[in-house]
Amino acid sequence: MAVYQEEQLREVSKQFQIYGEILHAETCKIGHINETYTATYDQGGTKVRYVHQKINRSVFHDPPAVMENIVRVTTHIRKRLVSQGEKEITRKALTVVPTRKGKPFYRDSAGEYWRTLVFVERTQTFEAVESPAQAYQAGFAFGQFQALVSDLKGERLHDTIPDFHNTRKRFNALQQAIAEDRINRAMQARSEIEFALKQEPLVDVLLNAFARGELPERITHNDTKFNNVMLDTGTGQAVCVVDLDTVMPGLALYDFGDMVRTTTSPTMEDERDLSKVQMQMPVYQELARGYLTAAGCFLTPAELALLAFSGKLITFTIGIRFLTDFLAGDTYFRVHRPNHNLDRCRTQFRLVESIAQQEEAMQAYVDHLS
Ligand code: GN1
Ligand code: MG
């Protein structure tokens, strides 16, 4: 880690209610948005780990609102787990560590927002699913998350990123990026652009159903990537879900859709060999079974009828977001190599095709389960 980062972290670490001295910290490379560090402290002779994160201000315009949502949600989940008699609560519900002034975030002299969480030990995350059993765990974990927050009382949560999964707005943004073609990349992405524009009939399906009052607004996670599920290193069972920045009012279908996107192909999100990208039915079936085991009791028939479609839609939506960012010059998603966003877009579009080919069977399976 760069020296300036280490000094910055040392400064940040002093602001939070952590009793002990920081020994060292590592950069966590997962995630395209925030800067994340795992820091080890000496606490009474024992090594204890915490997570420090700098919230990306160009993505999250109101970090205090993000933190207010997260504190409300994690506090509520903790209470529910306690009342259910659960053990290991600080592994199952994320713990926001307050600053010495009692706030959930620290604002540094440059205006950057930092937060600290208790590190969840003896867990691991995976970029791609290794077995149907892991997909079951992911489905169950996010379904349970939705169930746990379903009775959160009080004001509506903040929309931390308005219109986050609004495919019509994402589609319009793509059209604009194509029209502007700011850095002359449209040529390179001709076939992806053509594919994207052809899919326009998908764009309004969920938005229209919502507008007609057929789909309920719920509290949802909105970033249900498989690498946001912490799996116990011993048992392989899901312990908790992380990355709560986008927890806000939304549709349950978007959560399920993003699980389909990130679990059912054996490949990473940026796989270059497209022949390896495919929706695997046995993995999908376990994902759906896990999700419905936890969430089946509250989902409505209209939601259940659109589960398979939601996988196709969200995969398409994230695909056009990668494509838009590629055309705009990689300003949103962190990239690690040339054409990274274009590669990511290609895998998404290949997966859209694979889901489309199997969509009927995918829906038939969930119909039979529910
Ligand atoms: C971003 O935080 P991270 O990297 O898990 C993005 C998601 C995308 C995802 C694609 C706030 O998530 O919406 O699905 O990349 N998060 C935000 O990998 O835009
Ligand atoms: Mg995220």
mmCIF file of C-alpha atoms and ligand atoms in Angstrom:
data_model
loop_
_atom_site.group_PDB
_atom_site.id
_atom_site.type_symbol
_atom_site.label_atom_id
_atom_site.label_comp_id
_atom_site.label_asym_id
_atom_site.label_seq_id
_atom_site.Cartn_x
_atom_site.Cartn_y
_atom_site.Cartn_z
ATOM 1 C CA MET A 1 0.000 0.000 0.000
ATOM 2 C CA ALA A 2 1.274 3.499 -0.785
ATOM 3 C CA VAL A 3 2.790 5.412 2.141
ATOM 4 C CA TYR A 4 0.292 8.254 1.868
ATOM 5 C CA GLN A 5 -2.582 5.752 2.081
ATOM 6 C CA GLU A 6 -1.102 4.261 5.229
ATOM 7 C CA GLU A 7 -0.762 7.652 6.856
ATOM 8 C CA GLN A 8 -4.279 8.537 5.841
ATOM 9 C CA LEU A 9 -5.577 5.307 7.355
ATOM 10 C CA ARG A 10 -3.685 5.856 10.590
ATOM 11 C CA GLU A 11 -5.374 9.248 10.862
ATOM 12 C CA VAL A 12 -8.797 7.832 10.039
ATOM 13 C CA SER A 13 -8.435 4.950 12.454
ATOM 14 C CA LYS A 14 -7.957 7.321 15.396
ATOM 15 C CA GLN A 15 -11.382 8.826 14.814
ATOM 16 C CA PHE A 16 -13.360 5.671 15.539
ATOM 17 C CA GLN A 17 -14.208 3.944 18.799
ATOM 18 C CA ILE A 18 -11.608 1.250 18.387
ATOM 19 C CA TYR A 19 -9.618 0.429 21.471
ATOM 20 C CA GLY A 20 -6.178 -0.582 20.330
ATOM 21 C CA GLU A 21 -3.468 0.414 17.943
ATOM 22 C CA ILE A 22 -3.459 -0.187 14.234
ATOM 23 C CA LEU A 23 -0.753 -2.659 13.199
ATOM 24 C CA HIS A 24 -1.208 -2.890 9.452
ATOM 25 C CA ALA A 25 -3.832 -2.617 6.729
ATOM 26 C CA GLU A 26 -4.453 -4.171 3.343
ATOM 27 C CA THR A 27 -6.360 -2.851 0.379
ATOM 28 C CA CYS A 28 -9.386 -4.954 -0.474
ATOM 29 C CA LYS A 29 -9.677 -5.278 -4.240
ATOM 30 C CA ILE A 30 -13.282 -6.445 -4.408
ATOM 31 C CA GLY A 31 -15.844 -3.867 -5.575
ATOM 32 C CA HIS A 32 -15.829 -1.297 -8.356
ATOM 33 C CA ILE A 33 -16.900 1.716 -6.314
ATOM 34 C CA ASN A 34 -15.614 2.377 -2.788
ATOM 35 C CA GLU A 35 -12.070 2.194 -1.402
ATOM 36 C CA THR A 36 -11.932 -0.598 1.175
ATOM 37 C CA TYR A 37 -9.209 -1.560 3.645
ATOM 38 C CA THR A 38 -8.919 -4.396 6.120
ATOM 39 C CA ALA A 39 -7.015 -3.152 9.168
ATOM 40 C CA THR A 40 -5.530 -5.228 11.968
ATOM 41 C CA TYR A 41 -5.389 -3.777 15.467
ATOM 42 C CA ASP A 42 -3.768 -4.923 18.664
ATOM 43 C CA GLN A 43 -6.456 -4.959 21.318
ATOM 44 C CA GLY A 44 -5.246 -6.096 24.716
ATOM 45 C CA GLY A 45 -2.744 -8.414 23.108
ATOM 46 C CA THR A 46 -5.225 -9.951 20.678
ATOM 47 C CA LYS A 47 -5.354 -9.152 17.004
ATOM 48 C CA VAL A 48 -8.704 -7.782 15.930
ATOM 49 C CA ARG A 49 -9.711 -6.714 12.443
ATOM 50 C CA TYR A 50 -11.911 -3.875 11.214
ATOM 51 C CA VAL A 51 -12.953 -2.654 7.794
ATOM 52 C CA HIS A 52 -12.387 0.996 6.890
ATOM 53 C CA GLN A 53 -14.117 2.314 3.805
ATOM 54 C CA LYS A 54 -13.974 5.598 1.978
ATOM 55 C CA ILE A 55 -17.372 6.202 0.416
ATOM 56 C CA ASN A 56 -17.229 7.183 -3.254
ATOM 57 C CA ARG A 57 -18.729 10.651 -3.304
ATOM 58 C CA SER A 58 -19.201 10.872 -7.043
ATOM 59 C CA VAL A 59 -21.432 7.772 -6.861
ATOM 60 C CA PHE A 60 -23.085 8.447 -3.490
ATOM 61 C CA HIS A 61 -23.950 12.134 -3.376
ATOM 62 C CA ASP A 62 -25.250 12.038 0.178
ATOM 63 C CA PRO A 63 -23.024 9.760 2.321
ATOM 64 C CA PRO A 64 -24.758 10.720 5.607
ATOM 65 C CA ALA A 65 -28.036 9.463 4.102
ATOM 66 C CA VAL A 66 -26.304 6.218 3.072
ATOM 67 C CA MET A 67 -25.076 5.766 6.632
ATOM 68 C CA GLU A 68 -28.454 6.589 8.140
ATOM 69 C CA ASN A 69 -30.017 3.810 6.058
ATOM 70 C CA ILE A 70 -27.272 1.354 6.990
ATOM 71 C CA VAL A 71 -27.509 2.088 10.709
ATOM 72 C CA ARG A 72 -31.288 1.713 10.698
ATOM 73 C CA VAL A 73 -31.161 -1.532 8.781
ATOM 74 C CA THR A 74 -28.298 -3.164 10.697
ATOM 75 C CA THR A 75 -29.782 -2.142 14.057
ATOM 76 C CA HIS A 76 -33.104 -3.642 13.061
ATOM 77 C CA ILE A 77 -31.536 -6.874 11.831
ATOM 78 C CA ARG A 78 -29.522 -7.197 15.036
ATOM 79 C CA LYS A 79 -32.676 -6.794 17.165
ATOM 80 C CA ARG A 80 -34.497 -9.417 15.155
ATOM 81 C CA LEU A 81 -31.643 -11.896 15.399
ATOM 82 C CA VAL A 82 -31.362 -11.320 19.154
ATOM 83 C CA SER A 83 -35.080 -11.903 19.608
ATOM 84 C CA GLN A 84 -34.783 -15.143 17.617
ATOM 85 C CA GLY A 85 -32.104 -16.289 20.064
ATOM 86 C CA GLU A 86 -29.347 -16.339 17.419
ATOM 87 C CA LYS A 87 -25.704 -16.685 18.426
ATOM 88 C CA GLU A 88 -22.690 -14.918 16.874
ATOM 89 C CA ILE A 89 -24.749 -11.778 16.229
ATOM 90 C CA THR A 90 -21.751 -9.649 15.203
ATOM 91 C CA ARG A 91 -21.030 -12.106 12.400
ATOM 92 C CA LYS A 92 -24.632 -12.233 11.187
ATOM 93 C CA ALA A 93 -25.477 -8.520 11.364
ATOM 94 C CA LEU A 94 -22.928 -5.932 10.272
ATOM 95 C CA THR A 95 -21.764 -3.660 13.083
ATOM 96 C CA VAL A 96 -21.117 -0.012 12.273
ATOM 97 C CA VAL A 97 -18.402 1.315 14.598
ATOM 98 C CA PRO A 98 -19.182 4.922 15.619
ATOM 99 C CA THR A 99 -16.641 7.717 15.688
ATOM 100 C CA ARG A 100 -15.415 9.079 18.997
ATOM 101 C CA LYS A 101 -18.048 11.782 18.560
ATOM 102 C CA GLY A 102 -20.726 9.123 18.200
ATOM 103 C CA LYS A 103 -21.351 9.490 14.473
ATOM 104 C CA PRO A 104 -21.575 6.626 11.975
ATOM 105 C CA PHE A 105 -19.027 8.293 9.658
ATOM 106 C CA TYR A 106 -15.973 10.523 9.830
ATOM 107 C CA ARG A 107 -15.473 13.380 7.404
ATOM 108 C CA ASP A 108 -11.792 14.112 6.807
ATOM 109 C CA SER A 109 -10.179 17.466 6.008
ATOM 110 C CA ALA A 110 -10.553 16.813 2.270
ATOM 111 C CA GLY A 111 -14.284 16.307 2.719
ATOM 112 C CA GLU A 112 -14.123 12.537 2.229
ATOM 113 C CA TYR A 113 -16.474 10.282 4.211
ATOM 114 C CA TRP A 114 -15.112 7.254 6.036
ATOM 115 C CA ARG A 115 -16.890 4.462 7.870
ATOM 116 C CA THR A 116 -15.752 1.529 9.934
ATOM 117 C CA LEU A 117 -17.282 -1.920 10.327
ATOM 118 C CA VAL A 118 -16.427 -4.911 12.465
ATOM 119 C CA PHE A 119 -14.631 -7.447 10.256
ATOM 120 C CA VAL A 120 -16.528 -10.718 9.967
ATOM 121 C CA GLU A 121 -13.958 -13.416 10.661
ATOM 122 C CA ARG A 122 -13.802 -16.962 9.307
ATOM 123 C CA THR A 123 -15.724 -16.130 6.171
ATOM 124 C CA GLN A 124 -14.829 -15.908 2.513
ATOM 125 C CA THR A 125 -16.328 -14.569 -0.668
ATOM 126 C CA PHE A 126 -16.134 -15.870 -4.206
ATOM 127 C CA GLU A 127 -16.204 -14.048 -7.525
ATOM 128 C CA ALA A 128 -17.934 -16.969 -9.236
ATOM 129 C CA VAL A 129 -20.060 -19.787 -7.863
ATOM 130 C CA GLU A 130 -18.297 -23.102 -7.444
ATOM 131 C CA SER A 131 -21.317 -25.321 -6.803
ATOM 132 C CA PRO A 132 -25.129 -25.296 -6.809
ATOM 133 C CA ALA A 133 -24.934 -25.486 -3.001
ATOM 134 C CA GLN A 134 -23.235 -22.072 -2.923
ATOM 135 C CA ALA A 135 -26.000 -20.637 -5.086
ATOM 136 C CA TYR A 136 -28.565 -21.984 -2.620
ATOM 137 C CA GLN A 137 -26.723 -20.154 0.157
ATOM 138 C CA ALA A 138 -26.721 -16.893 -1.817
ATOM 139 C CA GLY A 139 -30.427 -17.152 -2.599
ATOM 140 C CA PHE A 140 -31.251 -17.950 0.980
ATOM 141 C CA ALA A 141 -29.038 -15.153 2.387
ATOM 142 C CA PHE A 142 -30.523 -12.379 0.261
ATOM 143 C CA GLY A 143 -34.046 -13.756 0.715
ATOM 144 C CA GLN A 144 -33.517 -13.757 4.445
ATOM 145 C CA PHE A 145 -32.136 -10.232 4.297
ATOM 146 C CA GLN A 146 -35.338 -9.071 2.589
ATOM 147 C CA ALA A 147 -37.395 -10.950 5.165
ATOM 148 C CA LEU A 148 -35.498 -9.438 8.107
ATOM 149 C CA VAL A 149 -35.968 -5.842 6.926
ATOM 150 C CA SER A 150 -39.555 -6.346 5.783
ATOM 151 C CA ASP A 151 -40.973 -5.070 9.081
ATOM 152 C CA LEU A 152 -38.710 -2.050 9.510
ATOM 153 C CA LYS A 153 -40.901 0.716 10.879
ATOM 154 C CA GLY A 154 -40.654 4.463 10.421
ATOM 155 C CA GLU A 155 -39.883 6.729 7.523
ATOM 156 C CA ARG A 156 -39.148 5.405 4.058
ATOM 157 C CA LEU A 157 -35.408 4.778 3.614
ATOM 158 C CA HIS A 158 -33.434 7.316 1.584
ATOM 159 C CA ASP A 159 -33.006 6.647 -2.124
ATOM 160 C CA THR A 160 -29.214 6.638 -1.969
ATOM 161 C CA ILE A 161 -28.985 6.509 -5.766
ATOM 162 C CA PRO A 162 -32.279 7.606 -7.316
ATOM 163 C CA ASP A 163 -33.494 5.453 -10.228
ATOM 164 C CA PHE A 164 -30.691 2.984 -9.591
ATOM 165 C CA HIS A 165 -32.319 0.059 -11.415
ATOM 166 C CA ASN A 166 -34.530 2.147 -13.684
ATOM 167 C CA THR A 167 -33.801 0.406 -16.963
ATOM 168 C CA ARG A 168 -35.531 3.099 -19.041
ATOM 169 C CA LYS A 169 -33.238 5.777 -17.605
ATOM 170 C CA ARG A 170 -30.211 3.508 -18.050
ATOM 171 C CA PHE A 171 -31.269 2.904 -21.653
ATOM 172 C CA ASN A 172 -31.666 6.629 -22.287
ATOM 173 C CA ALA A 173 -28.212 7.233 -20.799
ATOM 174 C CA LEU A 174 -26.786 4.650 -23.198
ATOM 175 C CA GLN A 175 -28.481 6.309 -26.176
ATOM 176 C CA GLN A 176 -27.011 9.623 -25.112
ATOM 177 C CA ALA A 177 -23.513 8.162 -24.715
ATOM 178 C CA ILE A 178 -23.789 6.657 -28.203
ATOM 179 C CA ALA A 179 -24.923 9.977 -29.666
ATOM 180 C CA GLU A 180 -22.112 11.891 -27.958
ATOM 181 C CA ASP A 181 -19.449 9.229 -28.496
ATOM 182 C CA ARG A 182 -17.116 11.473 -26.518
ATOM 183 C CA ILE A 183 -13.913 9.545 -27.045
ATOM 184 C CA ASN A 184 -14.656 7.781 -30.314
ATOM 185 C CA ARG A 185 -15.221 4.357 -28.879
ATOM 186 C CA ALA A 186 -18.582 3.597 -30.477
ATOM 187 C CA MET A 187 -16.886 2.001 -33.506
ATOM 188 C CA GLN A 188 -15.222 -0.539 -31.247
ATOM 189 C CA ALA A 189 -18.536 -1.486 -29.665
ATOM 190 C CA ARG A 190 -20.682 -1.606 -32.805
ATOM 191 C CA SER A 191 -22.137 -5.055 -32.331
ATOM 192 C CA GLU A 192 -22.742 -4.519 -28.584
ATOM 193 C CA ILE A 193 -24.569 -1.267 -29.326
ATOM 194 C CA GLU A 194 -26.670 -3.016 -31.943
ATOM 195 C CA PHE A 195 -27.526 -5.810 -29.522
ATOM 196 C CA ALA A 196 -28.422 -3.340 -26.760
ATOM 197 C CA LEU A 197 -30.734 -1.237 -28.917
ATOM 198 C CA LYS A 198 -32.569 -4.346 -30.140
ATOM 199 C CA GLN A 199 -33.508 -5.252 -26.582
ATOM 200 C CA GLU A 200 -35.619 -2.131 -26.055
ATOM 201 C CA PRO A 201 -38.856 -4.142 -25.603
ATOM 202 C CA LEU A 202 -37.469 -5.458 -22.279
ATOM 203 C CA VAL A 203 -36.821 -2.054 -20.848
ATOM 204 C CA ASP A 204 -40.226 -1.040 -19.445
ATOM 205 C CA VAL A 205 -41.689 -4.384 -18.403
ATOM 206 C CA LEU A 206 -41.063 -4.129 -14.647
ATOM 207 C CA LEU A 207 -41.431 -0.348 -14.592
ATOM 208 C CA ASN A 208 -44.875 -0.622 -16.161
ATOM 209 C CA ALA A 209 -45.961 -3.435 -13.857
ATOM 210 C CA PHE A 210 -44.850 -1.304 -10.913
ATOM 211 C CA ALA A 211 -46.642 1.774 -12.262
ATOM 212 C CA ARG A 212 -49.829 -0.295 -12.621
ATOM 213 C CA GLY A 213 -49.537 -1.222 -8.940
ATOM 214 C CA GLU A 214 -48.874 -4.880 -9.666
ATOM 215 C CA LEU A 215 -45.487 -5.041 -7.945
ATOM 216 C CA PRO A 216 -44.966 -3.848 -4.363
ATOM 217 C CA GLU A 217 -42.164 -1.577 -3.265
ATOM 218 C CA ARG A 218 -40.047 -3.299 -0.609
ATOM 219 C CA ILE A 219 -36.794 -2.670 1.198
ATOM 220 C CA THR A 220 -34.224 -4.371 -0.969
ATOM 221 C CA HIS A 221 -30.460 -4.778 -1.116
ATOM 222 C CA ASN A 222 -30.001 -3.737 -4.741
ATOM 223 C CA ASP A 223 -26.468 -5.078 -5.157
ATOM 224 C CA THR A 224 -26.946 -8.798 -4.669
ATOM 225 C CA LYS A 225 -23.705 -9.872 -6.307
ATOM 226 C CA PHE A 226 -22.465 -13.256 -5.232
ATOM 227 C CA ASN A 227 -19.277 -11.674 -3.873
ATOM 228 C CA ASN A 228 -21.412 -9.749 -1.396
ATOM 229 C CA VAL A 229 -22.305 -12.976 0.432
ATOM 230 C CA MET A 230 -19.955 -13.948 3.250
ATOM 231 C CA LEU A 231 -19.722 -17.738 3.444
ATOM 232 C CA ASP A 232 -18.415 -19.515 6.530
ATOM 233 C CA THR A 233 -15.010 -20.995 5.722
ATOM 234 C CA GLY A 234 -15.821 -24.125 7.749
ATOM 235 C CA THR A 235 -19.407 -24.952 6.864
ATOM 236 C CA GLY A 236 -19.829 -23.072 3.568
ATOM 237 C CA GLN A 237 -23.074 -21.611 4.904
ATOM 238 C CA ALA A 238 -23.935 -17.951 4.356
ATOM 239 C CA VAL A 239 -23.187 -15.884 7.451
ATOM 240 C CA CYS A 240 -24.343 -12.444 6.271
ATOM 241 C CA VAL A 241 -24.579 -10.183 3.265
ATOM 242 C CA VAL A 242 -22.439 -7.065 2.930
ATOM 243 C CA ASP A 243 -22.245 -3.877 0.850
ATOM 244 C CA LEU A 244 -25.362 -2.174 2.163
ATOM 245 C CA ASP A 245 -24.850 1.184 0.403
ATOM 246 C CA THR A 246 -27.733 0.669 -1.939
ATOM 247 C CA VAL A 247 -30.193 -0.783 0.559
ATOM 248 C CA MET A 248 -33.266 1.307 -0.190
ATOM 249 C CA PRO A 249 -36.832 1.024 -1.447
ATOM 250 C CA GLY A 250 -36.928 -1.162 -4.544
ATOM 251 C CA LEU A 251 -38.308 -4.268 -6.189
ATOM 252 C CA ALA A 252 -37.545 -7.750 -4.872
ATOM 253 C CA LEU A 253 -37.186 -8.813 -8.493
ATOM 254 C CA TYR A 254 -34.118 -6.658 -9.008
ATOM 255 C CA ASP A 255 -32.442 -8.467 -6.142
ATOM 256 C CA PHE A 256 -33.304 -11.873 -7.504
ATOM 257 C CA GLY A 257 -32.285 -10.793 -11.009
ATOM 258 C CA ASP A 258 -28.830 -9.726 -9.902
ATOM 259 C CA MET A 259 -28.361 -13.053 -8.116
ATOM 260 C CA VAL A 260 -29.146 -14.828 -11.378
ATOM 261 C CA ARG A 261 -26.632 -12.590 -13.135
ATOM 262 C CA THR A 262 -23.819 -13.226 -10.675
ATOM 263 C CA THR A 263 -24.305 -16.855 -9.702
ATOM 264 C CA THR A 264 -25.524 -18.876 -12.646
ATOM 265 C CA SER A 265 -22.549 -18.555 -14.984
ATOM 266 C CA PRO A 266 -19.315 -20.281 -13.939
ATOM 267 C CA THR A 267 -17.369 -17.266 -15.188
ATOM 268 C CA MET A 268 -16.188 -14.005 -13.700
ATOM 269 C CA GLU A 269 -17.967 -10.792 -14.613
ATOM 270 C CA ASP A 270 -15.162 -9.827 -17.021
ATOM 271 C CA GLU A 271 -14.463 -13.226 -18.633
ATOM 272 C CA ARG A 272 -13.029 -12.771 -22.118
ATOM 273 C CA ASP A 273 -13.773 -16.266 -23.393
ATOM 274 C CA LEU A 274 -17.461 -15.876 -24.115
ATOM 275 C CA SER A 275 -17.870 -19.554 -24.930
ATOM 276 C CA LYS A 276 -17.597 -20.196 -21.193
ATOM 277 C CA VAL A 277 -20.404 -17.819 -20.260
ATOM 278 C CA GLN A 278 -23.705 -19.583 -19.731
ATOM 279 C CA MET A 279 -26.709 -19.807 -17.457
ATOM 280 C CA GLN A 280 -26.417 -23.206 -15.766
ATOM 281 C CA MET A 281 -29.811 -24.644 -14.923
ATOM 282 C CA PRO A 282 -28.758 -26.752 -11.881
ATOM 283 C CA VAL A 283 -27.163 -23.695 -10.286
ATOM 284 C CA TYR A 284 -30.196 -21.549 -11.058
ATOM 285 C CA GLN A 285 -32.506 -24.148 -9.547
ATOM 286 C CA GLU A 286 -30.625 -24.158 -6.259
ATOM 287 C CA LEU A 287 -30.456 -20.361 -6.254
ATOM 288 C CA ALA A 288 -34.230 -20.165 -6.733
ATOM 289 C CA ARG A 289 -34.848 -22.829 -4.101
ATOM 290 C CA GLY A 290 -32.694 -20.980 -1.571
ATOM 291 C CA TYR A 291 -34.329 -17.655 -2.322
ATOM 292 C CA LEU A 292 -37.873 -18.995 -2.167
ATOM 293 C CA THR A 293 -37.170 -20.925 1.034
ATOM 294 C CA ALA A 294 -36.507 -17.578 2.711
ATOM 295 C CA ALA A 295 -38.717 -15.218 0.691
ATOM 296 C CA GLY A 296 -41.416 -17.425 -0.843
ATOM 297 C CA CYS A 297 -43.817 -16.709 1.995
ATOM 298 C CA PHE A 298 -44.093 -12.979 1.265
ATOM 299 C CA LEU A 299 -43.634 -12.718 -2.511
ATOM 300 C CA THR A 300 -46.809 -12.026 -4.482
ATOM 301 C CA PRO A 301 -47.958 -14.096 -7.487
ATOM 302 C CA ALA A 302 -47.006 -11.190 -9.793
ATOM 303 C CA GLU A 303 -43.474 -11.171 -8.416
ATOM 304 C CA LEU A 304 -43.166 -14.944 -8.668
ATOM 305 C CA ALA A 305 -44.321 -14.856 -12.292
ATOM 306 C CA LEU A 306 -41.467 -12.531 -13.265
ATOM 307 C CA LEU A 307 -38.532 -14.195 -11.497
ATOM 308 C CA ALA A 308 -36.882 -15.658 -14.588
ATOM 309 C CA PHE A 309 -37.476 -12.481 -16.583
ATOM 310 C CA SER A 310 -35.832 -10.423 -13.836
ATOM 311 C CA GLY A 311 -32.562 -12.309 -14.337
ATOM 312 C CA LYS A 312 -32.538 -11.393 -17.997
ATOM 313 C CA LEU A 313 -33.516 -7.789 -17.332
ATOM 314 C CA ILE A 314 -30.936 -7.035 -14.649
ATOM 315 C CA THR A 315 -28.173 -8.723 -16.615
ATOM 316 C CA PHE A 316 -29.107 -6.540 -19.564
ATOM 317 C CA THR A 317 -29.292 -3.418 -17.376
ATOM 318 C CA ILE A 318 -25.850 -3.939 -15.839
ATOM 319 C CA GLY A 319 -24.553 -4.741 -19.333
ATOM 320 C CA ILE A 320 -25.734 -1.407 -20.701
ATOM 321 C CA ARG A 321 -24.290 0.385 -17.673
ATOM 322 C CA PHE A 322 -20.867 -1.118 -18.478
ATOM 323 C CA LEU A 323 -21.311 -0.203 -22.138
ATOM 324 C CA THR A 324 -22.343 3.365 -21.293
ATOM 325 C CA ASP A 325 -19.320 3.746 -19.035
ATOM 326 C CA PHE A 326 -17.039 2.355 -21.738
ATOM 327 C CA LEU A 327 -18.382 4.915 -24.206
ATOM 328 C CA ALA A 328 -18.122 7.730 -21.668
ATOM 329 C CA GLY A 329 -14.474 6.950 -20.861
ATOM 330 C CA ASP A 330 -14.618 4.684 -17.790
ATOM 331 C CA THR A 331 -15.624 7.306 -15.283
ATOM 332 C CA TYR A 332 -17.934 5.210 -13.074
ATOM 333 C CA PHE A 333 -16.710 1.624 -12.662
ATOM 334 C CA ARG A 334 -13.085 1.156 -11.624
ATOM 335 C CA VAL A 335 -11.180 -0.516 -14.474
ATOM 336 C CA HIS A 336 -7.990 -2.562 -14.318
ATOM 337 C CA ARG A 337 -7.134 -3.035 -17.991
ATOM 338 C CA PRO A 338 -7.918 -1.502 -21.396
ATOM 339 C CA ASN A 339 -11.449 -2.228 -22.617
ATOM 340 C CA HIS A 340 -12.386 -3.624 -19.239
ATOM 341 C CA ASN A 341 -15.892 -2.208 -19.294
ATOM 342 C CA LEU A 342 -16.409 -3.475 -22.829
ATOM 343 C CA ASP A 343 -15.344 -6.963 -21.744
ATOM 344 C CA ARG A 344 -17.744 -6.773 -18.815
ATOM 345 C CA CYS A 345 -20.528 -5.653 -21.157
ATOM 346 C CA ARG A 346 -19.857 -8.560 -23.501
ATOM 347 C CA THR A 347 -20.125 -11.178 -20.769
ATOM 348 C CA GLN A 348 -23.410 -9.642 -19.612
ATOM 349 C CA PHE A 349 -24.876 -9.677 -23.110
ATOM 350 C CA ARG A 350 -23.761 -13.256 -23.695
ATOM 351 C CA LEU A 351 -25.479 -14.200 -20.450
ATOM 352 C CA VAL A 352 -28.651 -12.345 -21.510
ATOM 353 C CA GLU A 353 -28.734 -14.580 -24.584
ATOM 354 C CA SER A 354 -28.171 -17.697 -22.538
ATOM 355 C CA ILE A 355 -30.948 -16.770 -20.106
ATOM 356 C CA ALA A 356 -33.309 -15.951 -22.990
ATOM 357 C CA GLN A 357 -32.732 -19.431 -24.441
ATOM 358 C CA GLN A 358 -33.674 -21.065 -21.135
ATOM 359 C CA GLU A 359 -36.151 -18.558 -19.743
ATOM 360 C CA GLU A 360 -39.236 -20.726 -20.085
ATOM 361 C CA ALA A 361 -37.649 -23.655 -18.264
ATOM 362 C CA MET A 362 -36.329 -21.279 -15.603
ATOM 363 C CA GLN A 363 -39.810 -19.893 -14.979
ATOM 364 C CA ALA A 364 -41.374 -23.355 -15.062
ATOM 365 C CA TYR A 365 -39.029 -24.393 -12.280
ATOM 366 C CA VAL A 366 -40.022 -21.527 -9.983
ATOM 367 C CA ASP A 367 -43.696 -22.070 -10.832
ATOM 368 C CA HIS A 368 -43.323 -25.646 -9.661
ATOM 369 C CA LEU A 369 -41.607 -24.573 -6.442
ATOM 370 C CA SER A 370 -44.158 -21.986 -5.371
HETATM 371 C C1 GN1 B 1 -21.033 -2.032 -8.558
HETATM 372 O O1 GN1 B 1 -19.965 -2.070 -5.359
HETATM 373 P P1 GN1 B 1 -19.916 -3.122 -6.385
HETATM 374 O O2 GN1 B 1 -18.665 -3.137 -7.142
HETATM 375 O O3 GN1 B 1 -20.328 -4.436 -5.829
HETATM 376 C C2 GN1 B 1 -22.364 -1.324 -8.764
HETATM 377 C C3 GN1 B 1 -23.464 -2.353 -9.004
HETATM 378 C C4 GN1 B 1 -23.115 -3.220 -10.184
HETATM 379 C C5 GN1 B 1 -21.760 -3.856 -9.948
HETATM 380 C C6 GN1 B 1 -21.302 -4.625 -11.156
HETATM 381 C C7 GN1 B 1 -23.243 1.532 -6.489
HETATM 382 O O4 GN1 B 1 -21.113 -2.804 -7.394
HETATM 383 O O5 GN1 B 1 -24.678 -1.699 -9.274
HETATM 384 O O6 GN1 B 1 -24.070 -4.224 -10.366
HETATM 385 O O7 GN1 B 1 -20.750 -2.865 -9.662
HETATM 386 N N1 GN1 B 1 -22.674 -0.511 -7.603
HETATM 387 C C8 GN1 B 1 -23.022 0.777 -7.744
HETATM 388 O O8 GN1 B 1 -20.284 -5.485 -10.788
HETATM 389 O O9 GN1 B 1 -23.160 1.314 -8.826
HETATM 390 MG MG MG B 2 -21.793 -2.160 -4.208
#
